[in-house]
XYZ file of C-alpha atoms in Angstrom:
395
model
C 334.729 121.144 137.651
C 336.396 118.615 135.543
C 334.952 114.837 135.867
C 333.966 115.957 139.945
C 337.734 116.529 140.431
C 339.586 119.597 141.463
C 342.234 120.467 143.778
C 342.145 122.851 146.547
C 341.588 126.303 146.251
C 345.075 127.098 146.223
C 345.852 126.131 142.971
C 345.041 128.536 140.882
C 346.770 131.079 142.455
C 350.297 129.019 141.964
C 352.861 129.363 139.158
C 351.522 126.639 136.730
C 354.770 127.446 134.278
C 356.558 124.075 133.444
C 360.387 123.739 133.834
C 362.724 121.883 132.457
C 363.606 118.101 134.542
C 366.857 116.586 135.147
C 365.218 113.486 134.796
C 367.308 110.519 134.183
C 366.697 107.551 132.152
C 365.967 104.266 133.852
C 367.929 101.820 133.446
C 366.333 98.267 134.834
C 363.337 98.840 132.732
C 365.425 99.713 129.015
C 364.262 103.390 129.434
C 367.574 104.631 128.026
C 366.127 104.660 124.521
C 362.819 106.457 125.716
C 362.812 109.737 123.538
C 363.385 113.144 125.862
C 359.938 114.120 124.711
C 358.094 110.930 127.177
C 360.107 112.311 130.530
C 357.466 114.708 131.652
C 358.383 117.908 132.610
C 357.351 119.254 136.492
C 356.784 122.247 137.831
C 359.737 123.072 139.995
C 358.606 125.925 142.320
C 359.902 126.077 145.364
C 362.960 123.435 145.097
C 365.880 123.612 147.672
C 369.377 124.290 146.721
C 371.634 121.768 148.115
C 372.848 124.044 150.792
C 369.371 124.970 152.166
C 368.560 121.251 152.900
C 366.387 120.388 155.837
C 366.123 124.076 156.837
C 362.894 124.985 156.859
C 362.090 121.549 157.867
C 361.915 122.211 161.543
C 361.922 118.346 162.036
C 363.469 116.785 165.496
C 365.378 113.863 163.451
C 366.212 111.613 166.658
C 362.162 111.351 167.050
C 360.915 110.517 163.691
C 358.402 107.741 163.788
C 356.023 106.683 160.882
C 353.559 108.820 160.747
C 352.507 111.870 159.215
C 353.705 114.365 161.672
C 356.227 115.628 159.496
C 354.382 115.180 155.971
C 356.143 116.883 152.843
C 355.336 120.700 151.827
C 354.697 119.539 147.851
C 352.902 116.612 146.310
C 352.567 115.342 142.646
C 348.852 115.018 140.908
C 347.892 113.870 137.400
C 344.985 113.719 136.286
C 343.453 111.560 133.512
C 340.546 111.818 130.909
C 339.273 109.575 128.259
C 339.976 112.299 125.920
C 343.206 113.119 126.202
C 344.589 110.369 128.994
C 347.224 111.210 131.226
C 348.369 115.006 131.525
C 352.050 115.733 132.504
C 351.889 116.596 136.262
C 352.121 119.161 138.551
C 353.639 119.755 141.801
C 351.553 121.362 144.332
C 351.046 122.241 148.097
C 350.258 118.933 149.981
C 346.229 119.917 150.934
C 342.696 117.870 150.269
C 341.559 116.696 147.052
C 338.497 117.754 146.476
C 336.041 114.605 144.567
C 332.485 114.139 144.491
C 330.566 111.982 146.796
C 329.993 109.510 143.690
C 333.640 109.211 142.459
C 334.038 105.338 142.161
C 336.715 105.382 144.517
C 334.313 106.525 147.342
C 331.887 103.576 146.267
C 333.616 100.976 144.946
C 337.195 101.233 146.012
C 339.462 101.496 141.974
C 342.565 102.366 144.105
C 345.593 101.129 143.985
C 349.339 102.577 145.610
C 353.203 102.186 146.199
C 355.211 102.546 148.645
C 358.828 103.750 148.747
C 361.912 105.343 150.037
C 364.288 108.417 149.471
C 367.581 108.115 151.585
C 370.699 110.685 152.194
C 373.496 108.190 151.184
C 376.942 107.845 151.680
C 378.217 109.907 149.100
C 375.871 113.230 150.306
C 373.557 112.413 147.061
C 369.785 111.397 147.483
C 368.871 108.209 146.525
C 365.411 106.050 145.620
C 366.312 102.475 145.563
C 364.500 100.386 142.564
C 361.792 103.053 141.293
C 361.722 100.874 137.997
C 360.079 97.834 139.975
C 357.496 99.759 141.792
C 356.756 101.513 138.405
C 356.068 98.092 137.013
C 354.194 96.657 139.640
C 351.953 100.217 139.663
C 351.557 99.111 136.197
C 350.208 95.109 136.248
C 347.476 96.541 139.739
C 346.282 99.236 137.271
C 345.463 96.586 134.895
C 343.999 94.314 137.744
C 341.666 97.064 138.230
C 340.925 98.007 134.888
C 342.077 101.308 135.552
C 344.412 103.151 132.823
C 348.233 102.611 133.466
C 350.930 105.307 134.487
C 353.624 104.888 131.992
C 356.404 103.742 133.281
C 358.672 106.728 132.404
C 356.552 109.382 133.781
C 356.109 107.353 137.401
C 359.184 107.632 138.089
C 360.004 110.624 136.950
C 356.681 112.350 139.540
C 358.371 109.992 141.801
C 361.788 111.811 141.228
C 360.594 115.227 140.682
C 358.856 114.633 144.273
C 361.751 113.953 146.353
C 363.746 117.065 144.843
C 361.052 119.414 145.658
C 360.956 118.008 149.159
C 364.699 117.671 150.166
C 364.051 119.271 153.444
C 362.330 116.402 154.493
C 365.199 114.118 153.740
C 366.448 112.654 157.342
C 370.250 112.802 157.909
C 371.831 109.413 156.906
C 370.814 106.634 159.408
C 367.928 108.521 161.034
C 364.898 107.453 158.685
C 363.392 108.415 154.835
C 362.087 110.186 153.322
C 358.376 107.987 152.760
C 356.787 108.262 149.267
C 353.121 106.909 148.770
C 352.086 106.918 144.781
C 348.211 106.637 144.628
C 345.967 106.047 141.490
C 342.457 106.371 141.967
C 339.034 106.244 140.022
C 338.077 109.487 141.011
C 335.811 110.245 138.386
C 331.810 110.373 139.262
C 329.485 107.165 138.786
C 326.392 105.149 139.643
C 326.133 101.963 138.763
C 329.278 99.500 138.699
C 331.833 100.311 136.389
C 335.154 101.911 135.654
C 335.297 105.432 136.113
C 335.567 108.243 133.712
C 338.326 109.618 135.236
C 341.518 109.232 137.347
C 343.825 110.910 139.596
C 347.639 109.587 140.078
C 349.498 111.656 143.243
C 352.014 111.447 145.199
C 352.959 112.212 149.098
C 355.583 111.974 151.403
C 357.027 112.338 154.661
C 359.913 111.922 156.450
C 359.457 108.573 158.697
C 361.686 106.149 161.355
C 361.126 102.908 162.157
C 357.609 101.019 161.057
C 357.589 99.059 164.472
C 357.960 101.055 167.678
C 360.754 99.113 169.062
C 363.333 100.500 166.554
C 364.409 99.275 163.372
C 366.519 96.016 164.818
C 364.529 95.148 167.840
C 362.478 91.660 167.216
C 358.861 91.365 166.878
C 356.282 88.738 168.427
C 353.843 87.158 165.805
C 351.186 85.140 166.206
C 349.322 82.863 163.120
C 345.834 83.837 162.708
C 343.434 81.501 162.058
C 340.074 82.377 161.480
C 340.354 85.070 158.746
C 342.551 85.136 155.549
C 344.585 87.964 153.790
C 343.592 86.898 150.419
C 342.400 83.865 148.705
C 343.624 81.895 145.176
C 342.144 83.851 142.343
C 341.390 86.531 144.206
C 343.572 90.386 144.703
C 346.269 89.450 147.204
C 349.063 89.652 144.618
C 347.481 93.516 143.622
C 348.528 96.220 146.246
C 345.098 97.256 146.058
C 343.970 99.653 148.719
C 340.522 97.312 149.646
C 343.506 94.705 150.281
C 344.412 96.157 153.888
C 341.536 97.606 155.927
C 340.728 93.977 156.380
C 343.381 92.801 158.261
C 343.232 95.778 161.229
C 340.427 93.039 162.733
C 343.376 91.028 163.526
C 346.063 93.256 163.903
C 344.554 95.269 166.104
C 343.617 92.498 168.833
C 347.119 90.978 168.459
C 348.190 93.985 169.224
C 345.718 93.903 171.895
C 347.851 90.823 173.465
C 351.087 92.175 172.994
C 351.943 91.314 169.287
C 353.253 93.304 166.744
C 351.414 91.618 163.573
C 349.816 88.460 162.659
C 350.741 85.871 159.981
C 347.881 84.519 157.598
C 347.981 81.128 156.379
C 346.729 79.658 153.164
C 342.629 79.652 152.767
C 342.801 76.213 151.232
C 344.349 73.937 153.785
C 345.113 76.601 156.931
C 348.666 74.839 156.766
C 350.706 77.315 154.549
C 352.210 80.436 155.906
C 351.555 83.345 153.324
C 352.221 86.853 154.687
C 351.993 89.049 157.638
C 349.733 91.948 157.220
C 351.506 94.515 155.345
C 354.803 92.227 154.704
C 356.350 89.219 153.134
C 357.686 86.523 155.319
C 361.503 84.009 155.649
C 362.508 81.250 157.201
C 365.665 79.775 157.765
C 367.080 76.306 158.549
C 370.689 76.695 158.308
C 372.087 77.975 154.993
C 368.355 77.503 153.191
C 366.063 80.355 153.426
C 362.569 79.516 152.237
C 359.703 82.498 151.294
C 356.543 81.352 150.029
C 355.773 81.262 146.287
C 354.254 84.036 144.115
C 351.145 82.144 143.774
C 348.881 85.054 143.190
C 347.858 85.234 147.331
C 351.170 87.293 147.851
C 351.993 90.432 147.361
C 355.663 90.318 144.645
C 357.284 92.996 147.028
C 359.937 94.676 145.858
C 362.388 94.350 149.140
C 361.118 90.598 148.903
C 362.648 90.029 145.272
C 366.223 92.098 146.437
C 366.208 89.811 149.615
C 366.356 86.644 147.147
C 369.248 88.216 144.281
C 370.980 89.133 148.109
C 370.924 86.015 150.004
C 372.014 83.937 146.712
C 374.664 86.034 145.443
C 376.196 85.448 149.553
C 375.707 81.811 148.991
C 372.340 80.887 150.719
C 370.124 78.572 149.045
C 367.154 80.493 148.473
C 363.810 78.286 147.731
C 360.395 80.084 147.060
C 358.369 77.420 148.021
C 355.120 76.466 150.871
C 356.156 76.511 154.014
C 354.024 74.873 156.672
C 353.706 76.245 159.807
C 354.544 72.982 161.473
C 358.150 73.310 159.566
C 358.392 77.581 160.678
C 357.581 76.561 164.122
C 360.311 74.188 164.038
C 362.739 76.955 162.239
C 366.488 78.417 163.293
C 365.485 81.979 162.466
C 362.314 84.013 160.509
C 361.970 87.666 159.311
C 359.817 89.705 157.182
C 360.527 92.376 154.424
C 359.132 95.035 153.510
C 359.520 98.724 152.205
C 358.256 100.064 155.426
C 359.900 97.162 157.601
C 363.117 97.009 155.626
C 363.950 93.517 157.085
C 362.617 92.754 160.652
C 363.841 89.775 162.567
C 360.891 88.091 164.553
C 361.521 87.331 167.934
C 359.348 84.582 168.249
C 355.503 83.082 166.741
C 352.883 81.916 168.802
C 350.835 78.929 166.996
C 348.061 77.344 169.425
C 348.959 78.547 172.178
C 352.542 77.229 171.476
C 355.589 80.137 171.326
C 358.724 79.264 169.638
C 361.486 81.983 170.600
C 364.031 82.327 167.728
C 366.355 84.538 169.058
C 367.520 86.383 172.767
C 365.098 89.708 174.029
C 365.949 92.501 172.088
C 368.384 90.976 169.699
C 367.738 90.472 166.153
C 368.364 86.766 164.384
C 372.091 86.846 162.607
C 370.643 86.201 159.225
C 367.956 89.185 159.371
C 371.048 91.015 160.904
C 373.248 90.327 158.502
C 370.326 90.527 155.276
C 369.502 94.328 156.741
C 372.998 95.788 157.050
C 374.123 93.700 153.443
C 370.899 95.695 152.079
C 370.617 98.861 153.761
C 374.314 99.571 152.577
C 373.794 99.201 149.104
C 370.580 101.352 149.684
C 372.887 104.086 151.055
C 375.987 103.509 149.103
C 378.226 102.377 151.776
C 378.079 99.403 149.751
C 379.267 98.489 146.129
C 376.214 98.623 144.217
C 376.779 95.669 142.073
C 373.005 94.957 141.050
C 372.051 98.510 140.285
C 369.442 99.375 142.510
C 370.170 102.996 143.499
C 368.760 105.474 141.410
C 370.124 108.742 142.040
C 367.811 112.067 142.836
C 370.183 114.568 143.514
């Protein structure tokens, strides 16, 4: 047993023979002068052919929510060793990983992960939107927890090579995604505080609807919390650490209690500041200016957050990261949050001391969250002109 690691006892008795990828260069990240012999090769059993597509599935596509009901056949795992770092990959049957009780993981939490989507677009072709940007950000949390970086290349690839092996699990366009969570994790054995001696990188997915029960469009009720904080300066809120969200389900669980769907957290300096919700950034808009809070190092750089900025000013908003007080949202035209999961959600109203400010009619999103999702979600499904390059093609 290798470092305390091994998969389940399946594995051995699969076809380990690696073929050939179609991977493609990336091309936000100058990949396309990577040499051929950095795109790691996958093991491809059990791929669909294009006409096969969602039948074995067996999924009920007007009922999806997110969840794992409907989990992906195959997953990716890597493994890495101070010896000879990361290996190439393999795809497997979605089962257990199997780790010792002392992998530092278990004890002192070296985990980071990614989330992201695979759609059916509008030209019958799967897409990921962006791969390049989650690949990077995978990169700077691996370094924020001194755990040995993914290359870029092969992330996206796994990422890639995931998706085509589970293209049954692909929801007709405009029914959901396909959900993809990257891990990397210090799964090697250890005692006293340290890195650990070695590391796993996988990948699951499932197919998935809407993040908030009342459907993709339908407002949410927030309320700012006060006596707890997300993250604090210096600390690992920018780092999409997995210690980063257990945390918050104090919160979010009694809002939900009192018929919220999330909470915002404010600042821990000054409790004036909006910062995020619990699993996603946050807007607010006074006319034509939309203001998100800075990148200060509390917030986590999401990647929907950064295409909702290059969208809003390229259709003439003015677009201002900067603190915004709660006095000034509560006093705002419109607010919405962004996310992978989310997409963009319009917020119905926020509830501040006992104080609720309603921002738009029950059951109707705001017109610039309205008008953000649909601009967005059609380049993500190429109804749109993708004029940014976003969409990375599957298959």
């Amino acid at each position: 047993m290798s470092l305390g690691f091994r998969l389940w006892d399946i594995l051995p008795k699969m076809n380990r023979s690696l073929a050939p990828s179609k991977a493609q260069c990336l091309r936000r990240c100058g990949a396309a002068n990577i040499a051929r012999t950095r795109l790691h090769t996958i093991a491809a059993a059990a791929a669909p052919v294009a006409g096969e597509r969602r039948a074995k599935a067996n999924i009920d596509w007007d009922t999806l929510g997110f969840g794992l009901k409907d989990v992906a056949a195959t997953m990716y795992v890597a493994e890495w060793t101070p010896e000879k770092g990361w290996d190439s990959g393999k795809l497997v049957p979605y089962g257990p990983l199997n780790m010792m009780p002392s992998a530092q993981v278990l004890n002192y939490g070296q985990a980071i992960f990614e989330g992201m989507k695979a759609q059916e677009s509008a030209k019958g072709r799967v897409v990921l939107f962006r791969p390049d940007q989650n690949a990077a950000r995978f990169k700077a949390g691996a370094a924020r927890m001194s755990m040995p970086a993914v290359p870029e290349d092969q992330f996206v690839e796994a990422v890639r090579a995931t998706v085509e092996n589970n293209l049954d699990y692909v929801p007709p366009m405009g029914k959901g995604s396909l959900y993809l969570r990257p891990l990397l994790m210090g799964t090697g054995p250890i005692l006293g505080l340290g890195p650990a001696p070695g590391y796993t990188f996988a990948i699951f997915a499932a197919a998935v609807g809407a993040y908030f029960k009342g459907g993709q469009l339908s407002p949410i009720d927030l309320i700012v919390e006060e006596r707890f904080h997300r993250a604090a300066p210096g600390g690992m809120g920018g780092t999409k650490a997995a210690g980063n969200y257990s945390p918050v389900l104090v919160t979010q669980l009694e809002a939900k209690k009192n018929g919220f769907a999330d909470v915002v957290y404010l600042d821990a300096k000054t409790d004036t500041y909006l910062e995020e919700v619990s699993s996603c950034n946050i807007f607010v808009v006074k006319g034509k200016t939309i203001k998100t809070p800075p990148l200060s190092g509390t917030i986590l750089p999401g990647v929907t957050r950064r295409s909702i900025i290059e969208l809003a000013r390229s259709r003439g908003y003015d677009v201002q990261e900067a603190a915004v007080s709660v006095h000034e949202a509560m006093e705002a035209d419109e607010i919405f949050t962004t996310g992978t999961a989310v997409v963009v959600s319009s917020v119905g109203s926020l509830t501040y001391r006992g104080n609720k400010k309603a921002y738009t009619a029950p059951g109707q999103a705001g017109p610039v969250a309205l008008e953000m999702y649909s601009a967005l979600t059609d380049i993500q499904t190429e109804k749109a002109d993708d004029k940014f390059s976003w969409v990375y093609p599957v298959k």
